[in-house]
Coordinates of C-alpha atoms in Angstrom, one line a residue:
M1 CA 34.4 3.7 -207.7
R2 CA 33.6 6.8 -205.6
T3 CA 36.5 8.8 -204.4
E4 CA 36.7 10.5 -201.0
Q5 CA 35.9 13.8 -202.9
D6 CA 32.9 12.2 -204.4
L7 CA 31.5 11.1 -201.1
A8 CA 32.3 14.3 -199.3
T9 CA 30.6 16.5 -201.9
M10 CA 27.6 14.2 -202.5
P11 CA 24.2 15.9 -202.1
A12 CA 22.4 14.9 -198.9
V13 CA 19.4 13.5 -200.8
E14 CA 21.6 11.1 -202.7
M15 CA 23.5 10.2 -199.6
L16 CA 20.3 9.2 -197.8
A17 CA 19.2 7.1 -200.7
G18 CA 22.6 5.2 -200.4
F19 CA 22.1 4.7 -196.7
A20 CA 18.6 3.4 -197.2
D21 CA 19.6 0.8 -199.9
G22 CA 22.8 -0.2 -198.1
T23 CA 25.2 0.9 -200.9
L24 CA 26.6 3.7 -198.7
S25 CA 27.7 3.9 -195.0
P26 CA 27.4 6.9 -192.7
V27 CA 30.9 6.0 -191.4
E28 CA 32.3 5.8 -195.0
V29 CA 30.9 9.3 -195.7
H30 CA 32.1 10.7 -192.4
D31 CA 35.6 9.5 -192.9
A32 CA 35.7 10.9 -196.5
V33 CA 34.6 14.3 -195.3
Q34 CA 37.2 14.3 -192.5
S35 CA 39.9 13.5 -195.1
V36 CA 38.8 16.5 -197.1
I37 CA 38.7 18.7 -194.0
E38 CA 42.2 17.6 -192.9
A39 CA 43.5 18.4 -196.4
R40 CA 41.9 21.8 -196.7
E41 CA 41.2 23.3 -193.3
G42 CA 44.7 24.7 -192.9
V43 CA 43.9 27.1 -195.8
L44 CA 40.1 27.5 -195.5
N45 CA 39.9 28.0 -191.7
A46 CA 36.2 27.2 -191.5
F47 CA 36.0 25.6 -188.0
W48 CA 36.0 27.0 -184.5
A49 CA 35.2 23.8 -182.6
R50 CA 35.6 20.4 -184.1
D51 CA 35.7 16.9 -182.6
P52 CA 36.3 14.1 -185.2
D53 CA 36.2 11.4 -182.6
A54 CA 32.7 12.5 -181.4
S55 CA 31.4 12.9 -184.9
R56 CA 32.7 9.5 -185.9
K57 CA 30.9 7.9 -182.9
A58 CA 27.7 9.6 -184.1
A59 CA 28.3 8.2 -187.6
L60 CA 28.8 4.7 -186.1
A61 CA 25.5 5.0 -184.2
S62 CA 23.8 6.1 -187.4
E63 CA 25.3 3.2 -189.3
A64 CA 23.9 0.7 -186.7
R65 CA 20.4 2.4 -187.0
W66 CA 20.3 2.1 -190.7
A67 CA 21.5 -1.5 -190.5
A68 CA 18.6 -2.2 -188.2
G69 CA 16.2 -0.4 -190.5
E70 CA 15.5 2.2 -187.8
P71 CA 16.8 5.6 -188.9
L72 CA 16.4 8.2 -186.3
G73 CA 15.1 10.9 -188.6
L74 CA 15.2 12.7 -192.0
I75 CA 19.0 13.3 -192.1
D76 CA 20.3 10.3 -190.1
G77 CA 24.0 10.0 -190.8
V78 CA 24.3 13.1 -192.9
P79 CA 27.3 15.4 -192.0
V80 CA 26.2 18.9 -190.7
T81 CA 28.0 22.0 -189.5
L82 CA 26.5 24.7 -187.3
K83 CA 27.6 28.3 -187.1
E84 CA 29.3 29.2 -183.8
N85 CA 26.5 31.4 -182.7
V86 CA 24.1 28.4 -182.8
A87 CA 24.3 27.0 -179.2
R88 CA 25.6 23.6 -178.6
R89 CA 25.7 22.4 -175.0
G90 CA 29.1 22.8 -173.5
V91 CA 30.7 24.4 -176.7
P92 CA 32.0 27.9 -176.1
M93 CA 30.5 30.7 -178.2
P94 CA 32.9 33.6 -178.7
S95 CA 30.9 35.2 -181.6
G96 CA 34.1 35.5 -183.6
N97 CA 35.5 38.1 -181.2
A98 CA 38.8 38.0 -179.5
G99 CA 37.6 40.6 -176.9
T100 CA 34.8 38.5 -175.5
E101 CA 34.8 35.8 -172.8
P102 CA 33.0 33.0 -174.7
V103 CA 29.6 32.0 -173.3
V104 CA 29.3 28.3 -172.7
P105 CA 25.7 27.3 -173.2
E106 CA 24.0 24.8 -170.9
A107 CA 21.5 23.6 -173.5
D108 CA 21.3 23.1 -177.2
A109 CA 19.6 25.7 -179.4
P110 CA 16.4 24.7 -181.1
I111 CA 18.4 24.2 -184.4
T112 CA 20.9 22.0 -182.7
A113 CA 18.2 20.0 -181.0
R114 CA 16.4 19.4 -184.3
V115 CA 19.6 18.3 -186.0
V116 CA 20.4 15.8 -183.2
E117 CA 16.8 14.5 -183.1
S118 CA 17.0 13.9 -186.8
G119 CA 20.2 11.9 -186.7
G120 CA 22.5 14.5 -188.3
V121 CA 26.2 14.0 -187.6
I122 CA 27.5 17.3 -186.3
L123 CA 31.0 17.9 -187.5
G124 CA 31.5 21.1 -185.5
S125 CA 30.9 24.8 -185.2
T126 CA 31.9 27.1 -188.0
V127 CA 33.6 30.5 -187.6
M128 CA 32.2 34.0 -188.0
P129 CA 33.6 37.5 -187.9
D130 CA 33.4 39.8 -184.8
W131 CA 29.8 39.8 -183.5
G132 CA 28.7 38.8 -187.1
M133 CA 29.0 42.5 -188.2
L134 CA 31.6 42.0 -191.0
S135 CA 30.6 40.7 -194.4
S136 CA 33.8 38.8 -194.8
G137 CA 35.8 36.0 -193.2
V138 CA 37.9 38.3 -191.2
S139 CA 37.8 37.8 -187.4
S140 CA 39.9 39.1 -184.5
R141 CA 39.7 35.6 -182.9
H142 CA 39.8 33.2 -185.8
G143 CA 42.0 35.0 -188.3
I144 CA 40.9 34.9 -192.0
T145 CA 38.5 32.3 -193.5
R146 CA 39.2 31.8 -197.2
S147 CA 37.2 30.9 -200.3
P148 CA 37.6 27.4 -201.7
W149 CA 37.3 28.9 -205.2
N150 CA 40.5 30.9 -204.6
P151 CA 42.1 31.4 -201.2
G152 CA 42.8 35.0 -202.1
W153 CA 39.0 35.7 -202.3
T154 CA 36.6 36.4 -199.4
T155 CA 34.0 33.9 -198.4
G156 CA 31.6 36.7 -197.4
G157 CA 30.0 36.8 -194.0
S158 CA 29.0 36.7 -191.4
S159 CA 28.3 33.0 -192.1
S160 CA 31.9 32.7 -193.4
G161 CA 32.9 29.3 -192.0
A162 CA 29.5 27.8 -193.0
G163 CA 30.0 29.1 -196.5
A164 CA 33.6 27.9 -196.8
A165 CA 32.5 24.5 -195.5
A166 CA 29.7 24.2 -198.0
A167 CA 31.8 25.2 -201.0
G168 CA 34.8 23.4 -199.8
G169 CA 33.2 19.9 -199.7
Y170 CA 32.9 19.5 -195.9
G171 CA 29.6 17.5 -196.3
P172 CA 26.3 18.8 -197.7
L173 CA 24.3 20.6 -194.9
H174 CA 25.4 23.8 -193.2
V175 CA 23.5 26.3 -191.0
G176 CA 24.1 30.0 -191.2
T177 CA 22.4 33.0 -189.7
D178 CA 21.4 36.3 -191.3
I179 CA 20.4 39.8 -190.0
G180 CA 21.3 41.8 -193.1
G181 CA 22.6 39.3 -195.7
S182 CA 24.9 37.0 -193.7
I183 CA 23.6 33.8 -195.4
R184 CA 23.1 35.2 -198.9
L185 CA 26.3 37.2 -199.2
P186 CA 28.4 34.0 -198.8
G187 CA 25.8 32.5 -201.1
T188 CA 26.6 34.8 -204.0
W189 CA 30.4 35.0 -203.4
L190 CA 30.7 31.2 -203.1
G191 CA 28.1 30.0 -205.7
L192 CA 25.8 28.3 -203.1
A193 CA 22.1 27.6 -202.9
T194 CA 20.9 29.3 -199.7
L195 CA 17.7 30.4 -198.1
K196 CA 17.0 33.2 -195.6
P197 CA 13.6 32.0 -194.6
S198 CA 10.6 34.0 -193.4
Y199 CA 11.1 35.6 -190.0
G200 CA 10.1 33.1 -187.4
R201 CA 10.1 30.1 -189.8
I202 CA 13.1 28.5 -188.0
P203 CA 12.9 28.8 -184.2
L204 CA 15.9 30.5 -182.5
D205 CA 17.1 30.6 -178.9
A206 CA 18.0 34.3 -179.4
P207 CA 15.5 36.0 -181.7
Y208 CA 16.2 39.6 -182.7
L209 CA 14.7 42.1 -185.1
G210 CA 15.4 40.8 -188.6
R211 CA 17.4 37.7 -187.5
A212 CA 17.0 34.4 -189.2
A213 CA 18.8 31.1 -189.6
G214 CA 18.8 29.0 -192.7
P215 CA 20.4 26.3 -194.9
M216 CA 23.6 26.8 -196.9
T217 CA 24.1 24.0 -199.4
R218 CA 25.3 23.3 -202.9
T219 CA 21.8 22.3 -204.2
V220 CA 18.3 23.7 -203.7
A221 CA 17.0 20.1 -203.0
D222 CA 19.4 19.9 -200.1
A223 CA 18.3 23.3 -198.8
A224 CA 14.6 22.1 -199.0
L225 CA 15.5 18.8 -197.2
F226 CA 17.2 20.7 -194.4
M227 CA 14.2 23.0 -194.0
R228 CA 12.1 20.0 -193.2
V229 CA 14.3 19.6 -190.1
L230 CA 15.1 23.2 -189.1
S231 CA 11.6 24.5 -189.4
R232 CA 10.1 22.2 -186.8
P233 CA 8.5 24.1 -183.9
D234 CA 10.2 24.9 -180.6
P235 CA 8.3 26.8 -177.8
R236 CA 11.5 28.5 -176.7
D237 CA 11.2 31.0 -179.6
W238 CA 8.3 33.2 -178.6
T239 CA 8.6 35.0 -182.0
S240 CA 8.4 31.9 -184.2
L241 CA 5.6 31.2 -186.7
P242 CA 2.9 28.7 -185.8
P243 CA 3.6 25.2 -186.9
Q244 CA 2.7 24.7 -190.6
D245 CA 2.5 21.5 -192.6
I246 CA 4.7 22.5 -195.6
D247 CA 5.7 19.9 -198.2
W248 CA 9.2 21.0 -198.6
S249 CA 9.9 18.3 -201.2
A250 CA 7.3 19.8 -203.6
L251 CA 9.9 21.6 -205.7
D252 CA 8.4 20.8 -209.1
G253 CA 6.5 23.6 -210.8
E254 CA 6.5 26.0 -213.8
M255 CA 7.0 29.7 -214.0
R256 CA 4.5 30.3 -216.8
G257 CA 2.1 33.1 -215.8
L258 CA 3.9 34.1 -212.6
R259 CA 4.6 37.8 -212.1
V260 CA 8.3 38.2 -211.7
G261 CA 9.8 41.6 -210.7
V262 CA 13.4 42.5 -211.6
H263 CA 15.0 44.9 -209.1
L264 CA 18.4 46.2 -210.4
D265 CA 18.8 49.5 -208.5
A266 CA 18.7 49.3 -204.7
G267 CA 18.3 53.0 -204.3
C268 CA 21.1 53.1 -201.8
G269 CA 24.7 52.0 -201.2
E270 CA 27.1 51.5 -204.1
S271 CA 25.9 50.9 -207.6
C272 CA 26.2 47.4 -209.2
D273 CA 29.1 46.2 -211.3
A274 CA 28.1 45.7 -214.9
E275 CA 28.9 42.0 -214.8
I276 CA 26.5 41.5 -211.8
L277 CA 23.7 43.3 -213.6
A278 CA 24.2 41.3 -216.8
A279 CA 24.1 38.0 -214.9
V280 CA 20.9 38.9 -213.2
N281 CA 19.3 40.1 -216.4
R282 CA 20.3 36.8 -218.0
A283 CA 18.6 34.9 -215.2
A284 CA 15.4 37.1 -215.7
A285 CA 15.5 36.2 -219.3
V286 CA 15.3 32.5 -218.5
F287 CA 12.2 33.1 -216.4
E288 CA 10.7 35.2 -219.2
A289 CA 11.4 32.6 -221.9
A290 CA 9.4 30.1 -219.7
G291 CA 6.3 32.3 -219.8
A292 CA 6.8 34.4 -216.7
I293 CA 5.5 38.0 -216.8
V294 CA 8.7 39.9 -216.1
E295 CA 8.6 43.6 -215.1
P296 CA 11.0 46.0 -213.6
V297 CA 10.8 46.9 -209.9
G298 CA 11.7 50.5 -209.0
R299 CA 13.7 51.7 -206.1
F300 CA 12.1 51.4 -202.7
M301 CA 15.1 51.9 -200.4
T302 CA 16.8 55.3 -199.8
Q303 CA 20.2 56.1 -198.5
E304 CA 18.6 57.7 -195.4
L305 CA 16.9 54.5 -194.6
L306 CA 20.1 52.5 -195.0
D307 CA 22.0 55.0 -192.9
D308 CA 19.5 54.8 -190.1
L309 CA 19.5 51.0 -190.1
D310 CA 23.3 51.2 -189.9
L311 CA 23.2 53.6 -187.0
F312 CA 20.7 51.3 -185.2
L313 CA 23.1 48.4 -185.6
R314 CA 26.1 50.6 -184.5
V315 CA 24.3 51.4 -181.2
R316 CA 23.5 47.7 -180.7
S317 CA 27.2 46.8 -181.1
W318 CA 28.4 49.8 -179.1
N319 CA 26.4 48.5 -176.1
D320 CA 28.2 45.1 -176.4
F321 CA 31.6 46.9 -176.9
R322 CA 31.3 49.2 -173.9
A323 CA 30.4 46.2 -171.7
L324 CA 33.9 44.8 -172.3
E325 CA 36.9 45.5 -170.0
P326 CA 39.2 48.2 -171.3
E327 CA 42.0 45.7 -172.1
A328 CA 39.5 43.4 -173.9
R329 CA 38.3 46.2 -176.1
L330 CA 41.7 46.4 -177.6
R331 CA 41.4 42.8 -179.0
V332 CA 38.2 43.6 -181.0
H333 CA 38.8 44.0 -184.7
P334 CA 39.8 47.6 -185.4
H335 CA 37.1 48.0 -188.1
I336 CA 34.4 47.0 -185.6
I337 CA 35.8 49.4 -183.0
R338 CA 35.7 52.3 -185.4
W339 CA 32.3 51.3 -186.7
C340 CA 30.5 50.8 -183.4
Q341 CA 32.0 54.0 -181.9
G342 CA 29.7 55.8 -184.3
G343 CA 26.9 54.5 -182.1
A344 CA 28.3 55.9 -178.9
D345 CA 26.0 58.0 -176.7
V346 CA 23.3 58.3 -179.4
P347 CA 20.2 59.9 -177.7
G348 CA 17.3 57.6 -177.2
T349 CA 15.1 59.8 -179.3
R350 CA 17.5 59.2 -182.2
V351 CA 17.5 55.5 -181.7
L352 CA 13.7 55.5 -181.7
Q353 CA 13.9 57.4 -185.0
C354 CA 16.1 54.7 -186.4
Y355 CA 13.6 52.0 -185.2
Q356 CA 10.8 53.9 -186.9
Q357 CA 12.8 54.0 -190.1
I358 CA 13.2 50.2 -189.9
M359 CA 9.4 50.0 -189.7
G360 CA 9.5 52.2 -192.8
I361 CA 11.8 49.7 -194.6
Q362 CA 9.3 46.9 -193.7
A363 CA 6.4 48.8 -195.2
R364 CA 8.2 49.9 -198.3
T365 CA 9.6 46.4 -199.0
V366 CA 6.3 44.7 -198.7
A367 CA 4.4 47.3 -200.7
A368 CA 7.0 47.3 -203.5
T369 CA 7.1 43.6 -203.9
L370 CA 3.5 42.7 -203.2
P371 CA 2.4 42.8 -206.9
Y372 CA 4.9 40.1 -207.7
D373 CA 5.1 36.4 -207.0
L374 CA 8.9 36.6 -207.1
V375 CA 11.4 39.4 -207.2
L376 CA 14.9 38.8 -208.8
S377 CA 17.8 41.0 -207.9
P378 CA 21.5 41.0 -207.3
V379 CA 22.6 39.8 -203.9
A380 CA 25.4 42.3 -203.7
P381 CA 26.7 45.0 -206.0
V382 CA 30.1 43.4 -206.3
A383 CA 31.7 40.0 -206.6
A384 CA 34.1 38.5 -204.1
F385 CA 36.8 40.8 -202.9
A386 CA 40.1 40.2 -201.2
A387 CA 40.0 37.7 -198.3
E388 CA 42.0 40.1 -196.1
Q389 CA 39.5 42.9 -196.6
P390 CA 36.9 43.3 -193.7
M391 CA 34.2 44.8 -195.9
P392 CA 33.6 45.1 -199.7
F393 CA 34.1 48.9 -199.8
P394 CA 36.9 50.8 -198.0
G395 CA 35.9 53.6 -195.7
D396 CA 33.9 53.4 -192.5
E397 CA 31.1 55.5 -194.0
K398 CA 30.5 52.7 -196.6
T399 CA 30.2 49.9 -194.1
M400 CA 26.6 49.0 -195.2
A401 CA 27.0 50.1 -198.8
H402 CA 26.6 46.5 -200.1
I403 CA 23.3 45.3 -198.3
G404 CA 20.8 47.4 -200.1
F405 CA 19.3 44.3 -201.8
T406 CA 19.5 41.9 -198.9
A407 CA 18.7 43.9 -195.7
P408 CA 15.2 44.9 -196.7
Y409 CA 14.0 41.3 -196.7
N410 CA 15.4 40.8 -193.2
M411 CA 13.4 43.8 -192.0
S412 CA 10.2 42.8 -193.8
G413 CA 10.6 39.1 -192.8
Q414 CA 10.2 37.9 -196.4
P415 CA 11.9 34.8 -197.6
A416 CA 14.9 35.2 -200.0
A417 CA 17.1 32.6 -201.6
T418 CA 20.3 32.6 -203.7
V419 CA 21.3 30.5 -206.6
N420 CA 24.4 30.9 -208.7
C421 CA 23.6 32.6 -212.0
G422 CA 27.0 33.3 -213.6
F423 CA 30.6 34.2 -213.2
T424 CA 32.7 37.3 -213.7
A425 CA 35.5 37.3 -216.3
D426 CA 38.0 36.0 -213.7
R427 CA 35.5 33.2 -212.6
R428 CA 34.2 34.7 -209.4
P429 CA 30.7 33.4 -208.7
I430 CA 27.6 35.6 -209.1
G431 CA 24.3 34.7 -207.4
V432 CA 20.8 35.9 -208.1
Q433 CA 18.5 36.6 -205.1
I434 CA 15.0 35.2 -205.5
A435 CA 12.6 36.8 -203.0
G436 CA 9.0 36.1 -202.4
R437 CA 5.9 37.2 -200.6
R438 CA 5.7 37.0 -196.8
F439 CA 5.7 33.4 -195.6
D440 CA 6.0 31.9 -199.1
D441 CA 9.2 30.0 -198.4
L442 CA 8.1 27.1 -200.5
G443 CA 7.3 29.3 -203.5
V444 CA 10.8 30.8 -203.3
L445 CA 12.5 27.4 -203.0
R446 CA 10.4 26.1 -205.9
A447 CA 11.5 29.0 -208.1
A448 CA 15.1 28.5 -207.1
A449 CA 14.9 24.8 -207.9
W450 CA 13.3 25.6 -211.2
Y451 CA 16.0 28.1 -212.1
E452 CA 18.7 25.7 -211.0
R453 CA 17.3 23.1 -213.4
N454 CA 16.9 25.6 -216.3
R455 CA 19.9 27.9 -216.0
P456 CA 22.4 28.0 -218.8
A457 CA 25.4 25.7 -218.6
E458 CA 27.8 28.7 -218.1
A459 CA 25.9 29.5 -214.8
V460 CA 26.4 26.1 -213.3
P461 CA 29.1 25.9 -210.6
H462 CA 31.8 23.4 -211.3
W463 CA 33.1 23.2 -207.7
P464 CA 36.8 23.5 -207.1
D465 CA 38.3 20.1 -206.7
D466 CA 41.7 21.3 -205.6
A467 CA 43.4 19.8 -208.6
D468 CA 46.2 22.2 -208.4
G469 CA 46.8 21.8 -204.6
A470 CA 45.9 25.4 -203.8
L471 CA 43.8 24.4 -200.8
T472 CA 46.4 22.1 -199.3
E473 CA 49.4 24.4 -199.3
E474 CA 50.4 26.4 -196.3
K475 CA 49.1 30.0 -196.4
T476 CA 51.7 32.5 -197.3
T477 CA 49.7 35.4 -195.8
S478 CA 49.9 35.8 -192.1
T479 CA 46.4 35.1 -190.6
T480 CA 47.4 34.0 -187.1
P481 CA 44.3 34.1 -184.9
E482 CA 44.5 36.0 -181.6
G483 CA 42.6 33.4 -179.7
E484 CA 43.0 29.6 -179.5
K485 CA 40.4 27.2 -180.7
P486 CA 39.0 24.5 -178.3

């Protein structure tokens, strides 16, 4: 007999098979997920807006459609969460920031529309840190979001709530967004299967240089299933790719003969911990044993390029910060205040220089990776750090010292996935990043699925089941949010 935990953590592909043959009910699944949320949310703090009554009504409607043999779409009845910066009509969007007056959207974002059209049961909107510019679960509005593996560890960010929900058993399908690593960093620190797709692959309502949205799941097959929904076209995104008939379910394939680069030195930021490098090398060895042609990839980033990307992003956030009323500015997280002040009154000529440097990152990334079908690398140079810590490395000058492996693929628009490839000595997850050529999202997912099937047993996540009650106890650390949730 399946337990509530079994139902809540069931992969979406298995869930849908149960709905189709009548052995499983969308309402049964929904209620099991809600039980897990009720037990864990007081510690994990993954949600900004949540309406269990509305989501149960959606599950009831799905159950009726399945009973009639008329499912609405590919994920009818499957529980889904959306990051709070993905617009849902009528749901306030504070962007994790206590200083802002939340925008209340009048229409669903393309992502939300595709999920609803496909029958997904939206559980709610997940939290993020201030303006999405912290790589942790620390937010001036929401407090601290914590890892299901250990509440003392970070989730990573900025898709912190989505990551906590995925790892914590809040159903199988979760949407994050990523402008420098915000999907993949929670991916590595929480043991998830994620994809930052090609730029423009998933239509957005607010496109921006390097910005992408993508799936955060426990299995690659679920990520591929979700891409079938999220990648459908929407004319509102004027930067999106032309519609393409991609068979996202075609995940079978071999690695023999593929050229696989291994990139272990980002050329900027902090150097990698030995345990991280060892885990990525072990993953590369699995590819090589299967007949892939594995070669080292040299540095292609520099500290100057990373610093100029950092300055460009500081100027962007400074413009948002200076638009706030003086009293509201005081409510922004102190780390963000200090960081964005570095972008105050930067001359336009300097900003243009930074933009040109970003074009340089694009060119270097594409050129360095073009000889390879795939490039394996660390996701971040360190494993999960303390939950209360805003960023991996102390010191404002090291704000972007951890994104040397992830940000280049945002700037180049290339797809990049994460899959868990090991653990540190104290059992913190380690992910390998698998990047591909421009627009080869399917090739990246196929390689991720192949590695997921062939990785050694010690690299397979055994998800925390809360046997010791760690996720159902009251937090002892004060994490009181400064704003109230709707």
